[in-house]
Short mmCIF file of C-alpha atoms in Angstrom, two decimals:
data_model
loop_
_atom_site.label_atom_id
_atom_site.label_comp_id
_atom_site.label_asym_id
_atom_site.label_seq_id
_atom_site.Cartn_x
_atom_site.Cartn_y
_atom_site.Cartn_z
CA UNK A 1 -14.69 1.84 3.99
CA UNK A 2 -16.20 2.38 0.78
CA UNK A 3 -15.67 -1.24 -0.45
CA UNK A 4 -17.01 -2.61 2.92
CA UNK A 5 -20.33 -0.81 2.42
CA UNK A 6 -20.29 -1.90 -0.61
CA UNK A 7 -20.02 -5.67 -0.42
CA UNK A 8 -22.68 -4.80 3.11
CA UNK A 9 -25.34 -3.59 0.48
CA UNK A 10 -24.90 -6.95 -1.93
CA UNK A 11 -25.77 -8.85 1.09
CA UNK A 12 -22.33 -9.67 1.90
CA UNK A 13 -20.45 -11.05 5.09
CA UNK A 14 -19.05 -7.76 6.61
CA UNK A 15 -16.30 -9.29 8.58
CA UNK A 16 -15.10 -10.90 5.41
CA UNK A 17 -14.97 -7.57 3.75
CA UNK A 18 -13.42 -6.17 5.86
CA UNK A 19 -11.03 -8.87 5.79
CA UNK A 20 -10.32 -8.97 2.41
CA UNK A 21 -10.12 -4.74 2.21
CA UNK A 22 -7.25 -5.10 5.24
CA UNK A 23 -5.66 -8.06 3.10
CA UNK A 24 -5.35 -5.93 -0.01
CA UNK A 25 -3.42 -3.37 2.33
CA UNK A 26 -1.09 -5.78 3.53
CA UNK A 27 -0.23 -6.54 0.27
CA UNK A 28 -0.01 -3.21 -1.05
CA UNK A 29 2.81 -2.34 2.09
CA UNK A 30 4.79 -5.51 0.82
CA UNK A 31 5.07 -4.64 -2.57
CA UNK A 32 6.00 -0.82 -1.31
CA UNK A 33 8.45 -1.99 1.08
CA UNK A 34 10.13 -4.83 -1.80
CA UNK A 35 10.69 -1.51 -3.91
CA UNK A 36 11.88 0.23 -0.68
CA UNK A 37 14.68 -2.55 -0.33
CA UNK A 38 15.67 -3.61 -4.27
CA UNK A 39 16.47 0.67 -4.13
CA UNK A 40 17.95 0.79 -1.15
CA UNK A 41 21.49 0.10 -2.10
CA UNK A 42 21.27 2.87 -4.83
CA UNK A 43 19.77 5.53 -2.72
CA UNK A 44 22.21 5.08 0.16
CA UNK A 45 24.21 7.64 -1.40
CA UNK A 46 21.96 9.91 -1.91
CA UNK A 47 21.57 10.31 2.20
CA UNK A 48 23.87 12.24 3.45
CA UNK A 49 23.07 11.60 7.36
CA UNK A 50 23.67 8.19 8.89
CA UNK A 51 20.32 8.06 10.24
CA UNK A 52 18.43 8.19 7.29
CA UNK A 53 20.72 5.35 5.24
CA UNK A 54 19.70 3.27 8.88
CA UNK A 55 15.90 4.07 8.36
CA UNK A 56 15.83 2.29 5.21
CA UNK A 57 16.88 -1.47 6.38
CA UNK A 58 14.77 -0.51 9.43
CA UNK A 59 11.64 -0.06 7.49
CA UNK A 60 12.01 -3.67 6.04
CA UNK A 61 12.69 -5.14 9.32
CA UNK A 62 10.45 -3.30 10.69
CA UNK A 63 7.60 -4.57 8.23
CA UNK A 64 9.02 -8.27 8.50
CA UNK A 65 8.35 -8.45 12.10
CA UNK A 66 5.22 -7.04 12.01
CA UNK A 67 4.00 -9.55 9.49
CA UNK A 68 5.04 -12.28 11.62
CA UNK A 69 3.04 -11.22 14.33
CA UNK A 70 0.23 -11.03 12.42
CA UNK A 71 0.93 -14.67 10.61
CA UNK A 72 1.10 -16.27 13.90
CA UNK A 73 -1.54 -14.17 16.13
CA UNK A 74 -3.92 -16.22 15.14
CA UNK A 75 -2.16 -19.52 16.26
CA UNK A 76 -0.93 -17.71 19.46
CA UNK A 77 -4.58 -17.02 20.21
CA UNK A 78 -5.35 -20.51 20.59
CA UNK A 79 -3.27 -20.79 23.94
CA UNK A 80 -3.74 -17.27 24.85
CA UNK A 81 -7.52 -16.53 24.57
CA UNK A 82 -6.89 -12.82 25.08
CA UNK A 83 -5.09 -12.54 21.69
CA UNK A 84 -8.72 -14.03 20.16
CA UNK A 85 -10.53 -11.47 21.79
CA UNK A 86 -9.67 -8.75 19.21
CA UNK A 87 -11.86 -9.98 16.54
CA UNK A 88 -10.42 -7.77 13.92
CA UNK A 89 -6.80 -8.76 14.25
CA UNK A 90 -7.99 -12.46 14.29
CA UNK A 91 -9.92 -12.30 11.40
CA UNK A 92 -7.17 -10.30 9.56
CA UNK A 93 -4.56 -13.25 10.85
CA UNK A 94 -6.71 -15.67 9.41
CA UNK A 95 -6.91 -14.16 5.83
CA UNK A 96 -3.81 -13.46 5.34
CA UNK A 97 -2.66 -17.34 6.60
CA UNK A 98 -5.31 -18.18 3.72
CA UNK A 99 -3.60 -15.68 0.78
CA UNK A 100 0.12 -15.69 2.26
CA UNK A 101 0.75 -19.28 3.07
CA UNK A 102 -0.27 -20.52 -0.08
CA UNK A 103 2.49 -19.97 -3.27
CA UNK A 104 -0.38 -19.96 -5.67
CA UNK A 105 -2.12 -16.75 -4.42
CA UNK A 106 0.53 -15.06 -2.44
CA UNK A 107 3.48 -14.88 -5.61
CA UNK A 108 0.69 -13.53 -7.88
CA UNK A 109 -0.90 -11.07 -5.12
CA UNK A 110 2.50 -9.62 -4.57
CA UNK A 111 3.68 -9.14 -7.99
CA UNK A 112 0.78 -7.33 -8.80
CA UNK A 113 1.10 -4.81 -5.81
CA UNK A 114 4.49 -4.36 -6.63
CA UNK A 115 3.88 -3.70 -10.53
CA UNK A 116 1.04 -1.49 -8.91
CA UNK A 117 3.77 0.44 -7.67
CA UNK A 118 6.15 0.70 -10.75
CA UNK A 119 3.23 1.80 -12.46
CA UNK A 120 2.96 4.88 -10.03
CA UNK A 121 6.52 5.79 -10.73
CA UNK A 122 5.89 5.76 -14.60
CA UNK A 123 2.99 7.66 -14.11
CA UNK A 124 4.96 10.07 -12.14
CA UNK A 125 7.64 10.00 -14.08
CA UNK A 126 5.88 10.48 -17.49
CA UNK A 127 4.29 13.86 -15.42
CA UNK A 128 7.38 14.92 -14.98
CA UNK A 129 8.62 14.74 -18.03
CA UNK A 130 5.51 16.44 -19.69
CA UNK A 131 7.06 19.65 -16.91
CA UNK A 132 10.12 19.44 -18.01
CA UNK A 133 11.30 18.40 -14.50
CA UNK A 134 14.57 17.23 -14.82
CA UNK A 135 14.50 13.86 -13.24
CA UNK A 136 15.17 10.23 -14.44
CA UNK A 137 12.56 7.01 -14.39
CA UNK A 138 15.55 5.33 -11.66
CA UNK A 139 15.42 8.44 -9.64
CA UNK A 140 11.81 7.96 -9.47
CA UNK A 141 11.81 4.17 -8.18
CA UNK A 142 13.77 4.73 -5.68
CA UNK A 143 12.01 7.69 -3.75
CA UNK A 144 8.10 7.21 -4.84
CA UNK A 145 7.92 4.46 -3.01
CA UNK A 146 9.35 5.42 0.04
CA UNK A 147 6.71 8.84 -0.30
CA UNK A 148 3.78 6.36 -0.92
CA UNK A 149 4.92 4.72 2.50
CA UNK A 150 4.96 8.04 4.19
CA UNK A 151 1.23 9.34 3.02
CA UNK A 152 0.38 5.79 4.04
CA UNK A 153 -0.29 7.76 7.87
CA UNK A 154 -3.68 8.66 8.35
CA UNK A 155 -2.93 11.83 9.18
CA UNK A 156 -4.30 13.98 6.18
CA UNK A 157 -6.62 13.65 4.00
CA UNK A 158 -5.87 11.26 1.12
CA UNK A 159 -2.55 12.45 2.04
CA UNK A 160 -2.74 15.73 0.83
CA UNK A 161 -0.13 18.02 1.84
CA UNK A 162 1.73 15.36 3.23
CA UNK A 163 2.84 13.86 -0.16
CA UNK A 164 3.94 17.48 -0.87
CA UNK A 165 6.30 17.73 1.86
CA UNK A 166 8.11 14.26 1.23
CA UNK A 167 8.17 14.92 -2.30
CA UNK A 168 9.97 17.87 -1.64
CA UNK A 169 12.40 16.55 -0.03
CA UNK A 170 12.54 13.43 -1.91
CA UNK A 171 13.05 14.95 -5.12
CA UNK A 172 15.38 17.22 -3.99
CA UNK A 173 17.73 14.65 -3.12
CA UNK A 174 18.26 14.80 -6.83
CA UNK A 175 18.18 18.56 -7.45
CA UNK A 176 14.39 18.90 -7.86
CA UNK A 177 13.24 22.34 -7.00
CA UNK A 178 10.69 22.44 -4.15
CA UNK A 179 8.35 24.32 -6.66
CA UNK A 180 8.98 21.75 -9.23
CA UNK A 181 8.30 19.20 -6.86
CA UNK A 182 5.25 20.98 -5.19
CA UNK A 183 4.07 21.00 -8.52
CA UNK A 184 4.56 17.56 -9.64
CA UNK A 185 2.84 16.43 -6.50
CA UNK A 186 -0.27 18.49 -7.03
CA UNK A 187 -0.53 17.27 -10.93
CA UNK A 188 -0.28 13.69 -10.03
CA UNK A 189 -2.64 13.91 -7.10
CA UNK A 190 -5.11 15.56 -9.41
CA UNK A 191 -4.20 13.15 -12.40
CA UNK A 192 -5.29 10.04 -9.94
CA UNK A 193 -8.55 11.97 -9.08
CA UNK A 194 -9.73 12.44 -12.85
CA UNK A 195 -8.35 9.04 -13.56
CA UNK A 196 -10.87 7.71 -10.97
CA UNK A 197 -13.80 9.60 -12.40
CA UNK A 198 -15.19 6.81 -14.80
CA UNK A 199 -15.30 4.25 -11.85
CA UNK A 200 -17.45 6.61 -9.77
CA UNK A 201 -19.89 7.04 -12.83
CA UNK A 202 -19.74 3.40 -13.18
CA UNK A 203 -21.21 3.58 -9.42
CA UNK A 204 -23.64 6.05 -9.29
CA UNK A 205 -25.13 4.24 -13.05
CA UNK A 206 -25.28 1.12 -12.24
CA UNK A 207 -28.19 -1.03 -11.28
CA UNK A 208 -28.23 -2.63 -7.83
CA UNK A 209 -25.79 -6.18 -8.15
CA UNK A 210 -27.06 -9.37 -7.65
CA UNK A 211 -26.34 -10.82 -4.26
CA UNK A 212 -23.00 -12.65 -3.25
CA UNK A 213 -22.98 -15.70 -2.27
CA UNK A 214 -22.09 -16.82 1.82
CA UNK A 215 -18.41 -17.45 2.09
CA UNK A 216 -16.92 -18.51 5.80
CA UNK A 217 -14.68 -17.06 6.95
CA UNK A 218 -12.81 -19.84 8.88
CA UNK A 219 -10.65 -22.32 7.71
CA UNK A 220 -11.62 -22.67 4.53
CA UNK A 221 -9.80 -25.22 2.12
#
């Protein structure tokens, strides 16, 4: 929302914003859910109840077919008008056609969100060595992402206290103790906050930008 407004006060194209904002969050679930999968063979052990090892495989098919809807809604729309009605969805269908169909922007875009994600682990995991927590950097990889999936729900704030609880569990797949995990949960949340501190100063200092320029946001070449 934040970003929106933002581009909105430069003089920019709204719709496009919001395009591009719902973009970056498609490609931030891929590069969770590639993690999710490259892990999954490791953490099947791990599970001790059949439906949770089935959860896993269901989470990638799950995100598969829902990116194929959205690849093709906005094809679909042109024989069913309905479909075109939802301007959002169309919109969203057409950016990601632009960024996804094309190797030259979709390989980089989802590298980067997935070394977004390994980055989060090392942070994590560099927190928990600094507690003395006694789990590895693999460990890590293989449940972090699956927690970042989780506080993806908009059902907390910033997915406070939600985090918590998966970590908990989580972690003590590997013999974490829920305070040690509670813990490590509450450090890295506030680690992300303070690490975000010199951005907002960057915001509230800075002198109103220059305007952007009109981009289209149909087919575009």
């Amino acid at each position: 929302g934040v970003r929106i407004l933002l581009v909105g006060r430069r003089g920019g194209n709204l719709r496009l914003a919001a395009t591009s904002v719902l973009v970056d969050r498609v490609a931030t679930l891929l590069g969770l859910v590639i993690l999710i999968e490259i892990g999954m063979p490791f953490l099947w052990p791990h599970l001790a109840l059949p439906e949770q090892r089935y959860a896993l495989p269901a989470i990638g098919i799950g995100t598969l077919g829902g990116f194929a809807v959205l690849m093709v809604w906005r094809r679909f729309g042109r024989f069913v008008p309905v479909l075109r009605s939802v301007r959002l969805l169309d919109d969203l269908s057409a950016g990601a056609e632009r960024v996804f169909l094309r190797a030259r922007a979709s390989l980089p875009v989802l590298a980067l969100a997935t070394v977004g994600q390994i980055l989060s682990c090392l942070v994590l995991w560099t927190l928990a060595t600094a507690l003395r927590i006694p789990i590895g950097l693999g460990a890590i990889l293989l449940v972090f992402p699956l927690v970042t999936l989780i506080i993806v729900l908009p059902v907390t704030i910033a997915g406070w206290g939600l985090r918590e609880s998966a970590m908990t569990y989580a972690l003590g797949l590997f013999g974490v103790a829920s305070d040690q995990a509670v813990t490590l949960s509450l450090i890295f949340g506030i680690a992300n906050i303070v690490a975000f501190l010199p951005g907002a100063l960057v915001w509230l200092t800075a002198r109103q930008p220059a305007p952007l320029p009109a981009v289209p946001l149909g087919n575009q070449p």
